[in-house]
């Protein structure tokens, strides 16, 4: 009984990242979703601004998000580091969705992803990573011990 109560009260810390490899255009469409409360905590630490709120769609928030993602999320295509464009973010209930894009991704054979978002906040933080290319889908579970994964296209 106590175990069930503890499990119900104990928060689970998870984020989900989905990367869709373009089949018609040479792009990577990237979507991150995470709990807004967790993201705000991370941004406050990153910016050292305790009053920062994600729900305020401002240039300050957008700048903080871009900076935080640049520090904690990286992609390599065929061993070449690729810059991403942080397009926008949206809040839906208690989740924040962040949308990124990498353009000019040609002859993709190997995709390496490093995702350390939120890992410095919670010991039990898990970052799920889904990579899709056409009908092929591969999923990875990232955490403090494993912050990166590779996706091989054959």
XYZ file of C-alpha atoms in Angstrom:
154
model
C 0.000 0.000 0.000
C 2.746 2.467 0.972
C 4.734 1.561 -2.133
C 1.771 2.335 -4.381
C 1.218 5.659 -2.627
C 4.913 6.551 -2.945
C 4.905 5.676 -6.654
C 1.848 7.858 -7.226
C 3.353 10.825 -5.388
C 6.888 10.492 -6.708
C 7.358 12.565 -9.872
C 8.818 10.940 -12.946
C 11.156 13.125 -14.980
C 11.084 12.448 -18.696
C 11.438 14.336 -21.962
C 10.777 13.091 -25.471
C 12.677 14.067 -28.601
C 11.547 12.971 -32.045
C 13.748 13.421 -35.098
C 12.157 12.870 -38.492
C 14.561 12.487 -41.377
C 13.060 14.137 -44.440
C 12.321 11.776 -47.296
C 11.424 14.489 -49.815
C 13.632 17.343 -48.567
C 17.111 16.995 -47.052
C 16.098 18.093 -43.540
C 15.820 16.897 -39.967
C 12.587 17.965 -38.269
C 13.109 17.858 -34.501
C 10.465 18.066 -31.803
C 11.194 18.113 -28.083
C 8.520 17.934 -25.440
C 9.081 18.241 -21.734
C 7.278 19.336 -18.627
C 7.109 23.128 -18.548
C 7.923 23.234 -14.838
C 11.136 21.248 -15.412
C 12.139 23.367 -18.403
C 11.590 26.580 -16.447
C 13.809 25.296 -13.651
C 16.543 24.439 -16.160
C 16.295 27.832 -17.870
C 16.408 29.671 -14.546
C 19.627 27.857 -13.667
C 21.054 28.377 -17.148
C 20.310 32.122 -17.222
C 20.656 32.713 -13.477
C 17.304 34.514 -13.697
C 14.949 33.198 -10.979
C 12.000 35.159 -12.388
C 12.071 33.651 -15.897
C 8.750 32.063 -16.954
C 8.326 30.057 -20.164
C 4.657 31.019 -20.426
C 5.795 34.562 -21.212
C 6.427 34.240 -24.926
C 9.106 36.896 -25.102
C 12.399 37.477 -26.836
C 14.130 36.834 -23.483
C 12.540 33.381 -23.216
C 13.301 32.577 -26.858
C 16.917 33.625 -26.401
C 17.225 31.538 -23.219
C 15.732 28.500 -24.962
C 18.087 28.819 -27.934
C 21.107 29.158 -25.670
C 20.057 26.239 -23.448
C 19.467 23.960 -26.445
C 22.776 24.958 -28.068
C 24.566 23.967 -24.872
C 22.696 20.688 -24.291
C 21.657 19.313 -27.684
C 23.966 18.449 -30.596
C 23.713 16.564 -33.867
C 26.323 15.100 -36.182
C 25.497 13.914 -39.685
C 28.124 11.567 -41.099
C 30.549 12.820 -38.407
C 29.945 16.485 -39.308
C 28.503 18.688 -36.561
C 25.289 20.311 -37.772
C 23.766 23.524 -36.496
C 20.040 23.578 -35.913
C 17.553 26.404 -36.139
C 15.319 26.833 -33.103
C 12.022 27.592 -34.847
C 9.517 28.102 -32.038
C 8.003 26.707 -28.883
C 4.425 26.057 -27.802
C 2.864 25.316 -24.442
C 0.085 22.750 -24.213
C -1.296 22.058 -20.739
C 1.770 21.233 -18.606
C 4.060 20.448 -21.562
C 6.327 22.659 -23.634
C 6.969 21.667 -27.246
C 10.138 22.959 -28.905
C 10.569 22.775 -32.672
C 13.983 22.705 -34.353
C 15.226 22.063 -37.869
C 18.460 21.111 -39.575
C 18.635 21.848 -43.292
C 20.882 20.608 -46.068
C 21.217 17.055 -44.769
C 22.448 15.081 -47.757
C 23.600 11.473 -48.081
C 22.732 10.721 -44.466
C 24.271 7.433 -43.414
C 25.024 8.084 -39.737
C 23.201 10.354 -37.288
C 24.757 10.960 -33.880
C 22.614 12.753 -31.278
C 23.749 14.130 -27.927
C 20.934 15.187 -25.582
C 21.761 16.325 -22.052
C 18.642 18.463 -21.604
C 17.447 18.456 -17.965
C 20.011 15.832 -16.928
C 21.650 18.179 -14.439
C 18.350 18.707 -12.614
C 17.134 15.271 -11.599
C 18.925 12.020 -10.829
C 16.082 10.038 -12.399
C 15.779 12.177 -15.565
C 15.251 10.140 -18.742
C 15.345 11.538 -22.264
C 13.594 9.381 -24.824
C 14.857 9.739 -28.376
C 12.873 8.555 -31.392
C 14.424 8.712 -34.861
C 12.199 8.130 -37.899
C 13.159 7.699 -41.524
C 10.342 6.572 -43.791
C 8.983 3.345 -42.300
C 12.070 2.830 -40.121
C 11.869 3.905 -36.476
C 14.453 3.481 -33.738
C 14.150 4.534 -30.098
C 16.770 5.163 -27.452
C 16.685 5.878 -23.735
C 19.204 8.498 -22.654
C 20.151 9.414 -19.098
C 23.125 10.687 -17.078
C 25.116 7.586 -17.960
C 24.223 7.580 -21.668
C 23.792 11.062 -23.152
C 24.133 10.168 -26.822
C 23.008 7.656 -29.419
C 23.790 6.788 -33.034
C 21.357 5.966 -35.788
C 22.738 4.098 -38.807
C 20.869 4.229 -42.117
C 21.527 1.201 -44.264
